[in-house]
Structures are given as C-alpha cells and as structure tokens.
Amino acid sequence: MKTLVTLTVNGEERSLAVEGYRSLLDTLREEAGLTGTKKGCDVGDCGACTVIVDGEPVNACLMLAVEAAGRDVRTVEGMQAGPDALHPLQEAFMEHGASQCGFCTPGILLMAQSLLERNPDPSDEEIRFGLSGNICRCTGYTKIFDAIRTAARRMAAPPADASGLEAAE
Amino acid sequence: MRRFEYHEPGTLAEASDLLTGLGEGTFLLAGGTDLLVEIRERLRRVHHLVNIKRITDLDAVTLDGEGLRFGALVTAGTLERHPEVARLYPNLWAGLRSLGSIQVRNRATVVGNICRASPSADTIPPLVADGAEIETWAPNGGRRIALADFFTGPGRSVLAPGEIATGIRVPPPATGSGRAYIKHGRRRAMELATVGVAVSLETADGRCTAARIALGAVGPTVLRAPGAEAILTGSRLEAGIVAAAAEQAMLECTPISNVRSSANYRRDMVGVLTRRAVTLALEAAA
Ligand code: FES
Ligand code: FES
C-alpha cells in the first residue's frame, strides 16, 4: 500500500507516494528524480548516500521514506546557491582534484558541509573523524582533506572584496 | 528491499498489541540501522515493522541527582553530543563514539543497540559496569531490570512477548568513582569490537570500595568478571593486585574464534585491556 509522504527537499515541498518498505535513498533517486545521492552499499557502510535530515547527516539507505514525512531533507543538489554558483566546497574539490570517479563526492561534500557548520576551523584529526563514515576508493583522501581545508579558509574569510579573498589563500 | 508491512502506532499499548497480534516476523523499528541492514541482507525474515518513533515521551534525556535517564528513541548521536554525558560518563561516551559512523549514530538508538543484544555492542559494557537498569513497558505493568541480568544469549534478552524497552537509567557517578571503556578493533572507525572492556571503580581513602568489570565480545553476552572484581575490592589497587585481577578476568571470559579474531588473542587482550581500564578508571577517580 502506498502512502503519500510530504517532506521538504532542498527547500521545496514535495509529496511522494511511497511503499512503506522503500528507503529514503531509493525514493530520492527514483521518485524525486534526485540522482545526486549515490547508492554504494545500501547497508550503511560507505556514506555515499549521505543526506542531511533536520540538520543532521544520515545514511539515506538506512532510513525509510515514510520516516521522512514532515522533515527537512537536504541533498547535494541543494548545495549550490544558484545554477551558476558552486558552493565553496564544490569549488575547492574541483581545484584540488578531490573527486575522481565522483561516486563518493556527494556524500563527502555534505558531510564536509555539516562538519564546517558545526566547526568552521577543524583540525586535521577532526576532518578525518568527520569523514570516518565515508569511503573513497579513488583519491586516497589527501586531496579531499586539502580541499576541505581550503574551503574552510575561504568560508571563514570576510566576504569583502575579491583581492582580500586571494590574500587569505 | 524485501517487502514488509509498515505500522506506525501512536502508543506503547498499540505497539505491544501489534507485536503480539501480528505474529511471527513482527519487529520493532527504532533507529533501524541494524534491522534494515538485516532485512536487506536477508538475515532476518520480516513481515511487519512496527515503527515506535511516533510514540511520544520516548525521546527525553534527563541528567540530575538521580543520574542519567534516556528514552528508547534517544540516538547515540544525541547522547554523544551532550556535554555532560561526555564529562560524567566518559566510558559510555567512548562507547557511543565508536559505534558505526556519525551518520549511523544520528539514526541508531542506544536502547536499540542494547536490545539487539549483541555481545560486541559498544554501549553495553560501560552501562553494565555502571550498574544501569533498563525500564520496560508491558500490558500488565513494566519493570526495571539490571542491565547485567537482561541478556540471555546473542540476540536474546529477558523481554517477554509484547514487552517493550522504554529507557535506560544510569546511577549518578559517586564521589571518588572513576570509569573507563576501552574498545579494541582492527581499525578505529566503522568497526565492531574485537574485545571491549569497561571498568567502573568506587574508592574511598585510597581503597577500592566497589569494582565492576564488564567484558564485551568474549562470550555469548557481555560478561561480568566477579572474581576479578573481588580481587580489586578492598585493595589499594597496587600494580600487583591490578595484574592479578587482569589475569583472573582472562580466566572468566569465554571467547570464541571468528573472522575478527582467535579466542586466544581475545583472551590475551582481555588481560591487557582490563589492566589498562582499571588504571584509567583509577586516574579518573583521583
Ligand atoms: S549506500 Fe548508504 S551507506 Fe552506502
Ligand atoms: S572519487 Fe571515486 S570513490 Fe571517491
């Protein structure tokens, strides 16, 4: 039996008809058409499916869609401020080559965003701890950590003028 | 995912009726981080899921003169971020922090981790060593059960059909008490314990007045080590006494060999970790 589930996805209210046994991950990808959220393992091990629910990162594969009723869900598609404006984390990931095959990237970007919201100036150890639930098979993580440090620096810099931003590098 | 019927009761009575009325293959869903995996990997045949998240009053955390109490819907992440939990119960905090990942902890409930009754669950040894109790609801009245007496085997507990665990109570840390939990695994993140040792000590005037040792992943349930506790109790916790207690704990555990470790290695680690955990607990008590 399908239930109509109303939730907010990236600031937009959506009503989706779902079966009680469907995961939030499958529902986002197949019903909401948001394929940015990836399915790596489907059992909570890899972090590729990370989304932010009511401000907290969770594995979308370990949550039923019906449980998201009335909640606020953010996916990687919601990170950009506009169609041409990338999030500073996305910019930094591109510059550092922190994404290779890209499969882990949406989950890692959201995890990094959530980390920086809580802790704008994380230590290396805190970055590692923050990403300990996300697996990347390609990059060896070093470039990911570099990108997060760069983005953290830029996000902390006052948004004054562009030259100030360069000087902060 | 394999199909099941989904239910969302509004009260404990309704949830309990569903559990007993729907018959075999009916399970409670709290966090779901184990249950949904077991369904997907076909380790558990589930026909009905009874989600208890809409039931009110199961998500409270209170910390006062009575100690710590948290309801069945409190996630590991919520407790982990509670600053007083980290300060007063560093043993439980260490267990919480090594459970799954940040994402998993934001869904996983501590009571769920306990009711799953895995001998390697990270939250159980510190709570057993601290003398925690589990509270239940049942149609004919709930009860409080010492957590040390709750488990009857891997995945099994004394919960009766239709009885629902509603929360955990942990006594307040006494003056002169100290506690520690040490988990040993092959890697630091996303790992099940190969061995976990929790020690809670009470001391007065340089003497140990009470000791509780809980050993994880070295028996069918989390085990106490009463012989080792007796060696510590009444002593001044000199190095020789601590070493003797660690040896005794090695004799009291009943590890098996499996993919994560051999039985012999587990037993050796019980000795090492018991010694370290007693030392850490003693430092904290000072
Ligand atoms: S797909 Fe959810 S954690 Fe791997
Ligand atoms: S870029 Fe391929 S898995 Fe991370």
Short mmCIF file of C-alpha atoms and ligand atoms in Angstrom, two decimals:
data_model
loop_
_atom_site.label_atom_id
_atom_site.label_comp_id
_atom_site.label_asym_id
_atom_site.label_seq_id
_atom_site.Cartn_x
_atom_site.Cartn_y
_atom_site.Cartn_z
CA MET A 1 0.00 0.00 0.00
CA LYS A 2 1.41 3.38 -0.94
CA THR A 3 1.38 6.28 1.49
CA LEU A 4 1.59 9.91 0.47
CA VAL A 5 4.64 11.37 2.18
CA THR A 6 5.09 15.14 2.28
CA LEU A 7 8.57 16.41 3.03
CA THR A 8 10.81 19.35 2.21
CA VAL A 9 13.62 18.56 -0.21
CA ASN A 10 16.20 21.29 -0.71
CA GLY A 11 13.72 23.92 0.45
CA GLU A 12 10.90 22.72 -1.80
CA GLU A 13 7.83 20.87 -0.51
CA ARG A 14 7.35 17.53 -2.24
CA SER A 15 4.61 14.93 -1.93
CA LEU A 16 5.69 11.46 -2.93
CA ALA A 17 3.68 8.24 -3.00
CA VAL A 18 5.82 5.50 -1.48
CA GLU A 19 5.53 1.95 -0.23
CA GLY A 20 6.33 1.50 3.47
CA TYR A 21 9.40 -0.63 2.74
CA ARG A 22 11.11 1.86 0.39
CA SER A 23 14.26 3.56 1.60
CA LEU A 24 14.64 7.32 1.52
CA LEU A 25 17.59 6.73 -0.81
CA ASP A 26 15.58 4.85 -3.46
CA THR A 27 12.76 7.36 -3.13
CA LEU A 28 15.00 10.37 -3.64
CA ARG A 29 16.63 8.79 -6.66
CA GLU A 30 13.62 7.18 -8.30
CA GLU A 31 10.56 9.15 -7.19
CA ALA A 32 12.06 12.61 -6.66
CA GLY A 33 14.50 12.29 -9.59
CA LEU A 34 17.43 13.42 -7.47
CA THR A 35 20.19 11.05 -8.54
CA GLY A 36 22.99 13.09 -6.96
CA THR A 37 22.65 10.94 -3.85
CA LYS A 38 24.50 7.71 -4.61
CA LYS A 39 23.93 4.11 -3.61
CA GLY A 40 27.26 2.48 -2.84
CA CYS A 41 26.49 -0.35 -0.42
CA ASP A 42 22.84 0.11 0.64
CA VAL A 43 23.73 -1.07 4.17
CA GLY A 44 25.16 1.98 5.94
CA ASP A 45 28.85 1.28 5.38
CA CYS A 46 30.05 3.66 2.66
CA GLY A 47 28.42 7.06 3.23
CA ALA A 48 27.73 7.65 -0.50
CA CYS A 49 24.03 8.10 0.31
CA THR A 50 24.58 10.76 3.00
CA VAL A 51 21.83 13.39 3.15
CA ILE A 52 21.04 15.97 5.81
CA VAL A 53 17.76 15.40 7.64
CA ASP A 54 16.64 18.16 10.02
CA GLY A 55 20.22 19.40 10.14
CA GLU A 56 21.88 16.04 10.87
CA PRO A 57 23.77 13.88 8.36
CA VAL A 58 22.29 10.38 7.99
CA ASN A 59 22.59 7.44 5.61
CA ALA A 60 19.55 7.66 3.31
CA CYS A 61 19.79 3.90 2.74
CA LEU A 62 19.12 3.28 6.45
CA MET A 63 16.01 5.42 6.63
CA LEU A 64 12.57 4.56 5.30
CA ALA A 65 10.97 7.21 3.11
CA VAL A 66 7.84 7.18 5.30
CA GLU A 67 10.03 8.25 8.20
CA ALA A 68 10.95 11.43 6.35
CA ALA A 69 7.36 12.74 6.47
CA GLY A 70 7.33 16.34 7.68
CA ARG A 71 11.11 16.57 7.73
CA ASP A 72 13.61 18.81 6.04
CA VAL A 73 15.92 16.90 3.70
CA ARG A 74 18.97 18.40 2.00
CA THR A 75 20.81 16.63 -0.80
CA VAL A 76 23.87 17.54 -2.84
CA GLU A 77 21.56 19.16 -5.42
CA GLY A 78 20.72 21.77 -2.77
CA MET A 79 24.30 22.82 -2.06
CA GLN A 80 24.62 25.37 -4.83
CA ALA A 81 23.35 28.89 -4.22
CA GLY A 82 22.20 29.08 -7.86
CA PRO A 83 22.62 27.31 -11.24
CA ASP A 84 25.97 29.03 -11.86
CA ALA A 85 27.17 29.43 -8.29
CA LEU A 86 29.02 26.47 -6.82
CA HIS A 87 29.39 26.03 -3.08
CA PRO A 88 32.93 26.88 -1.86
CA LEU A 89 33.42 23.20 -1.03
CA GLN A 90 32.49 22.21 -4.58
CA GLU A 91 34.91 24.83 -5.99
CA ALA A 92 37.71 23.58 -3.76
CA PHE A 93 37.03 19.93 -4.64
CA MET A 94 37.38 20.78 -8.34
CA GLU A 95 40.57 22.80 -7.86
CA HIS A 96 42.25 20.13 -5.73
CA GLY A 97 41.19 17.14 -7.81
CA ALA A 98 39.40 15.83 -4.73
CA SER A 99 36.91 13.99 -6.90
CA GLN A 100 37.97 11.28 -9.35
CA CYS A 101 35.19 8.83 -10.22
CA GLY A 102 32.95 11.10 -8.16
CA PHE A 103 30.81 8.39 -6.62
CA CYS A 104 31.70 9.28 -3.04
CA THR A 105 31.69 13.03 -3.70
CA PRO A 106 28.07 13.98 -2.93
CA GLY A 107 28.19 12.24 0.43
CA ILE A 108 31.58 13.67 1.29
CA LEU A 109 30.56 17.20 0.28
CA LEU A 110 27.51 17.06 2.53
CA MET A 111 29.49 15.55 5.38
CA ALA A 112 32.11 18.29 5.00
CA GLN A 113 29.44 20.97 4.88
CA SER A 114 27.88 19.60 8.04
CA LEU A 115 31.30 19.48 9.74
CA LEU A 116 32.07 23.11 8.83
CA GLU A 117 28.65 24.28 10.02
CA ARG A 118 29.48 22.92 13.49
CA ASN A 119 33.18 23.58 13.44
CA PRO A 120 34.34 26.25 10.94
CA ASP A 121 38.03 25.65 11.66
CA PRO A 122 38.51 21.89 12.08
CA SER A 123 41.88 20.31 12.82
CA ASP A 124 43.19 17.57 10.52
CA GLU A 125 42.12 15.00 13.08
CA GLU A 126 38.63 16.49 13.24
CA ILE A 127 38.32 16.37 9.45
CA ARG A 128 39.37 12.72 9.45
CA PHE A 129 36.94 11.90 12.24
CA GLY A 130 34.19 13.81 10.44
CA LEU A 131 34.67 11.72 7.30
CA SER A 132 35.19 8.37 9.00
CA GLY A 133 31.82 7.13 7.74
CA ASN A 134 32.58 7.91 4.09
CA ILE A 135 34.60 5.64 1.85
CA CYS A 136 36.53 6.88 -1.19
CA ARG A 137 38.16 4.24 -3.35
CA CYS A 138 39.94 6.64 -5.68
CA THR A 139 41.60 9.66 -4.13
CA GLY A 140 43.42 8.30 -1.10
CA TYR A 141 41.64 11.09 0.83
CA THR A 142 44.60 13.50 0.89
CA LYS A 143 43.16 15.76 -1.78
CA ILE A 144 39.77 15.65 -0.10
CA PHE A 145 41.31 16.86 3.18
CA ASP A 146 43.22 19.58 1.28
CA ALA A 147 40.03 20.75 -0.41
CA ILE A 148 38.13 20.91 2.87
CA ARG A 149 40.91 22.96 4.49
CA THR A 150 40.90 25.37 1.53
CA ALA A 151 37.13 25.74 1.60
CA ALA A 152 37.14 26.27 5.37
CA ARG A 153 39.69 29.08 4.97
CA ARG A 154 37.67 30.77 2.25
CA MET A 155 34.38 30.43 4.08
CA ALA A 156 35.94 31.96 7.21
CA ALA A 157 37.41 34.94 5.28
CA PRO A 158 35.23 38.07 5.33
CA PRO A 159 33.36 38.26 2.04
CA ALA A 160 34.72 41.81 1.43
CA ASP A 161 36.42 42.10 -1.97
CA ALA A 162 37.96 39.51 -4.24
CA SER A 163 41.54 40.64 -3.60
CA GLY A 164 41.06 40.06 0.14
CA LEU A 165 39.91 36.57 -0.71
CA GLU A 166 43.06 35.85 -2.69
CA ALA A 167 45.22 37.25 0.11
CA ALA A 168 43.65 34.80 2.51
CA GLU A 169 44.96 31.87 0.49
CA MET B 1 14.49 -4.18 -0.11
CA ARG B 2 12.38 -7.20 0.70
CA ARG B 3 8.77 -6.16 1.24
CA PHE B 4 7.11 -5.83 4.60
CA GLU B 5 4.05 -4.15 6.04
CA TYR B 6 4.79 -0.93 7.88
CA HIS B 7 2.95 0.19 11.02
CA GLU B 8 3.13 3.43 12.97
CA PRO B 9 1.38 3.04 16.33
CA GLY B 10 0.76 6.13 18.45
CA THR B 11 1.04 4.48 21.86
CA LEU B 12 3.01 1.74 23.59
CA ALA B 13 -0.21 -0.23 24.08
CA GLU B 14 -0.90 -0.20 20.34
CA ALA B 15 2.70 -1.14 19.56
CA SER B 16 2.54 -4.02 22.03
CA ASP B 17 -0.76 -5.25 20.55
CA LEU B 18 0.76 -5.20 17.07
CA LEU B 19 3.82 -7.10 18.27
CA THR B 20 1.79 -9.89 19.81
CA GLY B 21 -1.13 -9.81 17.36
CA LEU B 22 0.68 -9.85 14.03
CA GLY B 23 2.59 -12.99 14.87
CA GLU B 24 5.94 -14.25 13.70
CA GLY B 25 8.15 -11.92 11.69
CA THR B 26 6.98 -8.77 13.52
CA PHE B 27 9.73 -6.49 14.78
CA LEU B 28 10.03 -3.10 16.45
CA LEU B 29 11.78 -0.38 14.49
CA ALA B 30 13.55 2.36 16.45
CA GLY B 31 16.73 3.60 14.73
CA GLY B 32 16.72 0.84 12.12
CA THR B 33 20.46 0.87 11.45
CA ASP B 34 20.74 -2.85 12.23
CA LEU B 35 17.25 -4.02 11.36
CA LEU B 36 17.10 -2.51 7.87
CA VAL B 37 20.52 -4.00 7.09
CA GLU B 38 19.38 -7.41 8.30
CA ILE B 39 16.29 -7.19 6.10
CA ARG B 40 18.33 -6.19 3.08
CA GLU B 41 20.95 -8.87 3.63
CA ARG B 42 18.17 -11.40 4.25
CA LEU B 43 19.45 -12.27 7.69
CA ARG B 44 16.05 -11.72 9.23
CA ARG B 45 12.66 -12.57 7.76
CA VAL B 46 10.42 -9.60 8.47
CA HIS B 47 6.72 -9.45 7.59
CA HIS B 48 5.75 -6.47 9.74
CA LEU B 49 7.72 -3.50 11.02
CA VAL B 50 6.30 -1.57 13.94
CA ASN B 51 7.89 1.87 14.00
CA ILE B 52 7.77 3.35 17.50
CA LYS B 53 9.04 6.81 16.52
CA ARG B 54 5.61 8.45 16.65
CA ILE B 55 5.14 7.44 20.27
CA THR B 56 5.63 10.48 22.48
CA ASP B 57 7.83 10.73 25.59
CA LEU B 58 10.40 8.20 24.43
CA ASP B 59 12.98 10.77 23.31
CA ALA B 60 13.85 12.54 26.57
CA VAL B 61 17.31 12.80 28.14
CA THR B 62 17.48 13.88 31.79
CA LEU B 63 20.56 14.29 33.92
CA ASP B 64 20.09 15.19 37.58
CA GLY B 65 20.70 13.92 41.12
CA GLU B 66 19.14 10.62 40.09
CA GLY B 67 21.75 10.16 37.40
CA LEU B 68 21.20 9.82 33.67
CA ARG B 69 17.97 8.65 32.07
CA PHE B 70 17.29 8.39 28.37
CA GLY B 71 14.33 7.08 26.42
CA ALA B 72 14.15 4.39 23.77
CA LEU B 73 14.24 6.88 20.89
CA VAL B 74 17.36 8.78 22.00
CA THR B 75 20.03 8.36 19.36
CA ALA B 76 23.67 7.59 20.02
CA GLY B 77 24.48 10.93 18.33
CA THR B 78 22.26 12.93 20.71
CA LEU B 79 23.94 11.43 23.78
CA GLU B 80 27.39 11.75 22.23
CA ARG B 81 26.88 15.50 21.73
CA HIS B 82 25.52 16.02 25.25
CA PRO B 83 28.40 17.83 27.02
CA GLU B 84 27.53 16.49 30.48
CA VAL B 85 27.40 12.89 29.29
CA ALA B 86 30.95 13.22 27.97
CA ARG B 87 32.09 14.71 31.31
CA LEU B 88 30.24 12.46 33.77
CA TYR B 89 30.20 9.19 31.82
CA PRO B 90 33.37 9.18 29.69
CA ASN B 91 33.07 5.38 29.48
CA LEU B 92 29.63 5.49 27.86
CA TRP B 93 30.78 8.38 25.69
CA ALA B 94 33.73 6.32 24.41
CA GLY B 95 31.32 3.51 23.58
CA LEU B 96 28.92 5.84 21.80
CA ARG B 97 31.65 7.46 19.82
CA SER B 98 32.94 4.20 18.42
CA LEU B 99 29.51 2.94 17.31
CA GLY B 100 29.26 2.96 13.50
CA SER B 101 29.76 6.35 11.85
CA ILE B 102 28.44 9.85 12.55
CA GLN B 103 25.62 9.19 10.07
CA VAL B 104 24.76 5.86 11.70
CA ARG B 105 24.83 7.39 15.19
CA ASN B 106 22.35 10.04 14.10
CA ARG B 107 19.83 7.24 13.47
CA ALA B 108 20.87 4.43 15.80
CA THR B 109 19.22 4.45 19.22
CA VAL B 110 21.17 3.35 22.29
CA VAL B 111 18.25 1.28 23.57
CA GLY B 112 18.10 -0.39 20.14
CA ASN B 113 21.82 -1.17 20.34
CA ILE B 114 21.15 -2.75 23.73
CA CYS B 115 18.02 -4.70 22.73
CA ARG B 116 19.82 -6.08 19.70
CA ALA B 117 21.81 -7.89 22.46
CA SER B 118 25.00 -8.32 20.51
CA PRO B 119 27.89 -9.39 22.76
CA SER B 120 30.07 -6.86 20.91
CA ALA B 121 27.73 -3.84 21.22
CA ASP B 122 29.80 -0.84 22.28
CA THR B 123 27.24 0.77 24.55
CA ILE B 124 26.59 -2.27 26.73
CA PRO B 125 29.87 -2.81 28.70
CA PRO B 126 30.07 0.75 30.11
CA LEU B 127 26.39 0.68 31.11
CA VAL B 128 26.70 -2.75 32.74
CA ALA B 129 29.81 -1.63 34.64
CA ASP B 130 27.98 1.48 35.84
CA GLY B 131 25.07 -0.60 37.17
CA ALA B 132 22.50 0.70 34.67
CA GLU B 133 18.93 -0.56 34.57
CA ILE B 134 16.57 -0.96 31.65
CA GLU B 135 12.94 0.11 32.01
CA THR B 136 10.18 -1.69 30.18
CA TRP B 137 6.51 -1.29 29.40
CA ALA B 138 4.19 -4.28 29.35
CA PRO B 139 0.41 -4.62 29.24
CA ASN B 140 0.37 -5.84 32.87
CA GLY B 141 2.89 -3.27 34.07
CA GLY B 142 6.51 -2.59 33.27
CA ARG B 143 9.59 -3.39 35.24
CA ARG B 144 13.15 -2.29 35.86
CA ILE B 145 15.81 -4.87 35.11
CA ALA B 146 19.51 -4.62 35.94
CA LEU B 147 21.22 -4.50 32.56
CA ALA B 148 23.66 -7.17 33.75
CA ASP B 149 20.68 -9.57 34.02
CA PHE B 150 18.98 -8.50 30.79
CA PHE B 151 20.78 -10.67 28.24
CA THR B 152 20.26 -14.40 27.84
CA GLY B 153 22.37 -15.02 24.75
CA PRO B 154 23.44 -13.46 21.46
CA GLY B 155 20.41 -11.50 20.21
CA ARG B 156 18.30 -12.67 23.15
CA SER B 157 17.05 -10.94 26.28
CA VAL B 158 14.55 -11.46 29.07
CA LEU B 159 11.97 -9.24 27.30
CA ALA B 160 8.63 -11.08 27.19
CA PRO B 161 6.46 -11.09 24.05
CA GLY B 162 4.76 -7.71 23.81
CA GLU B 163 7.11 -6.14 26.39
CA ILE B 164 8.88 -3.01 25.13
CA ALA B 165 12.10 -1.43 26.44
CA THR B 166 11.36 2.24 27.06
CA GLY B 167 14.56 3.65 28.54
CA ILE B 168 17.78 3.31 30.49
CA ARG B 169 18.71 4.63 33.91
CA VAL B 170 22.33 5.04 34.95
CA PRO B 171 23.14 5.87 38.61
CA PRO B 172 24.89 9.19 39.27
CA PRO B 173 28.70 8.96 39.49
CA ALA B 174 29.60 8.70 43.18
CA THR B 175 32.35 10.87 44.66
CA GLY B 176 35.66 9.06 44.37
CA SER B 177 34.42 6.93 41.50
CA GLY B 178 36.07 6.51 38.11
CA ARG B 179 35.09 4.74 34.91
CA ALA B 180 36.63 3.75 31.60
CA TYR B 181 35.76 1.78 28.47
CA ILE B 182 38.42 0.59 26.04
CA LYS B 183 37.47 -0.89 22.70
CA HIS B 184 39.90 -2.93 20.69
CA GLY B 185 39.34 -3.34 16.95
CA ARG B 186 41.34 -3.73 13.77
CA ARG B 187 40.68 -0.15 12.72
CA ARG B 188 39.44 2.91 14.51
CA ALA B 189 36.30 3.76 12.53
CA MET B 190 33.29 1.72 11.41
CA GLU B 191 34.43 -1.31 13.34
CA LEU B 192 32.88 -3.91 15.60
CA ALA B 193 34.76 -4.57 18.83
CA THR B 194 37.18 -7.50 18.85
CA VAL B 195 37.22 -7.04 22.61
CA GLY B 196 35.74 -4.28 24.76
CA VAL B 197 36.46 -3.81 28.46
CA ALA B 198 34.65 -1.45 30.82
CA VAL B 199 35.71 -0.87 34.41
CA SER B 200 33.90 1.24 36.98
CA LEU B 201 35.52 1.74 40.38
CA GLU B 202 34.48 3.38 43.60
CA THR B 203 37.22 4.43 46.01
CA ALA B 204 37.48 5.95 49.47
CA ASP B 205 40.68 6.83 51.35
CA GLY B 206 42.84 5.18 48.71
CA ARG B 207 40.96 1.89 48.89
CA CYS B 208 38.67 0.37 46.28
CA THR B 209 35.22 0.00 47.83
CA ALA B 210 33.46 -1.39 44.77
CA ALA B 211 34.56 -2.60 41.33
CA ARG B 212 32.56 -3.68 38.33
CA ILE B 213 34.16 -5.11 35.21
CA ALA B 214 32.18 -5.77 32.00
CA LEU B 215 33.74 -7.68 29.12
CA GLY B 216 32.41 -7.30 25.56
CA ALA B 217 32.76 -9.70 22.62
CA VAL B 218 34.27 -12.52 24.71
CA GLY B 219 31.15 -14.53 25.49
CA PRO B 220 27.55 -15.10 24.38
CA THR B 221 26.58 -11.89 26.19
CA VAL B 222 28.53 -9.03 27.74
CA LEU B 223 30.02 -10.68 30.86
CA ARG B 224 30.84 -9.50 34.35
CA ALA B 225 34.10 -10.74 35.86
CA PRO B 226 33.10 -11.29 39.51
CA GLY B 227 36.36 -12.98 40.52
CA ALA B 228 38.43 -10.11 39.18
CA GLU B 229 36.10 -7.61 40.82
CA ALA B 230 36.56 -9.41 44.17
CA ILE B 231 40.35 -9.16 43.84
CA LEU B 232 40.12 -5.39 43.37
CA THR B 233 37.50 -4.71 46.03
CA GLY B 234 39.01 -3.79 49.38
CA SER B 235 42.51 -3.45 47.94
CA ARG B 236 44.61 -0.36 47.48
CA LEU B 237 44.80 -1.21 43.77
CA GLU B 238 48.55 -1.72 43.77
CA ALA B 239 50.11 -2.82 40.48
CA GLY B 240 50.33 -6.46 41.64
CA ILE B 241 46.64 -6.53 42.55
CA VAL B 242 45.62 -4.99 39.23
CA ALA B 243 47.74 -7.56 37.37
CA ALA B 244 46.14 -10.39 39.37
CA ALA B 245 42.66 -9.08 38.58
CA ALA B 246 43.54 -8.85 34.88
CA GLU B 247 44.72 -12.50 34.94
CA GLN B 248 41.52 -13.53 36.67
CA ALA B 249 39.40 -11.68 34.06
CA MET B 250 41.19 -13.73 31.38
CA LEU B 251 40.01 -16.90 33.13
CA GLU B 252 36.47 -15.63 33.49
CA CYS B 253 35.82 -14.79 29.84
CA THR B 254 34.62 -17.37 27.30
CA PRO B 255 35.71 -16.09 23.88
CA ILE B 256 35.22 -17.85 20.57
CA SER B 257 37.31 -17.68 17.41
CA ASN B 258 35.69 -15.96 14.45
CA VAL B 259 36.59 -13.82 11.44
CA ARG B 260 37.62 -10.89 13.64
CA SER B 261 39.97 -12.73 15.97
CA SER B 262 41.03 -16.00 17.55
CA ALA B 263 39.81 -16.94 21.01
CA ASN B 264 43.36 -16.92 22.38
CA TYR B 265 44.03 -13.42 21.13
CA ARG B 266 40.76 -12.20 22.61
CA ARG B 267 41.64 -13.72 25.98
CA ASP B 268 45.07 -12.09 25.94
CA MET B 269 43.51 -8.75 25.09
CA VAL B 270 41.08 -9.09 27.99
CA GLY B 271 44.14 -9.19 30.25
CA VAL B 272 45.81 -6.18 28.65
CA LEU B 273 42.67 -4.06 28.42
CA THR B 274 41.46 -4.89 31.93
CA ARG B 275 44.76 -3.69 33.34
CA ARG B 276 44.61 -0.51 31.27
CA ALA B 277 40.95 0.17 32.01
CA VAL B 278 41.48 -0.24 35.77
CA THR B 279 44.39 2.20 35.57
CA LEU B 280 42.33 4.73 33.60
CA ALA B 281 39.35 4.39 35.96
CA LEU B 282 41.63 4.86 38.94
CA GLU B 283 43.14 8.02 37.44
CA ALA B 284 39.64 9.36 36.86
CA ALA B 285 38.65 8.55 40.44
CA ALA B 286 41.57 10.50 41.88
S1 FES C 1 24.68 3.47 0.26
FE1 FES C 1 24.11 4.13 2.21
S2 FES C 1 25.95 3.97 3.30
FE2 FES C 1 26.44 3.02 1.44
S1 FES C 2 36.34 9.74 -6.11
FE1 FES C 2 35.92 7.68 -6.59
S2 FES C 2 35.22 6.93 -4.73
FE2 FES C 2 35.90 8.87 -4.19
#
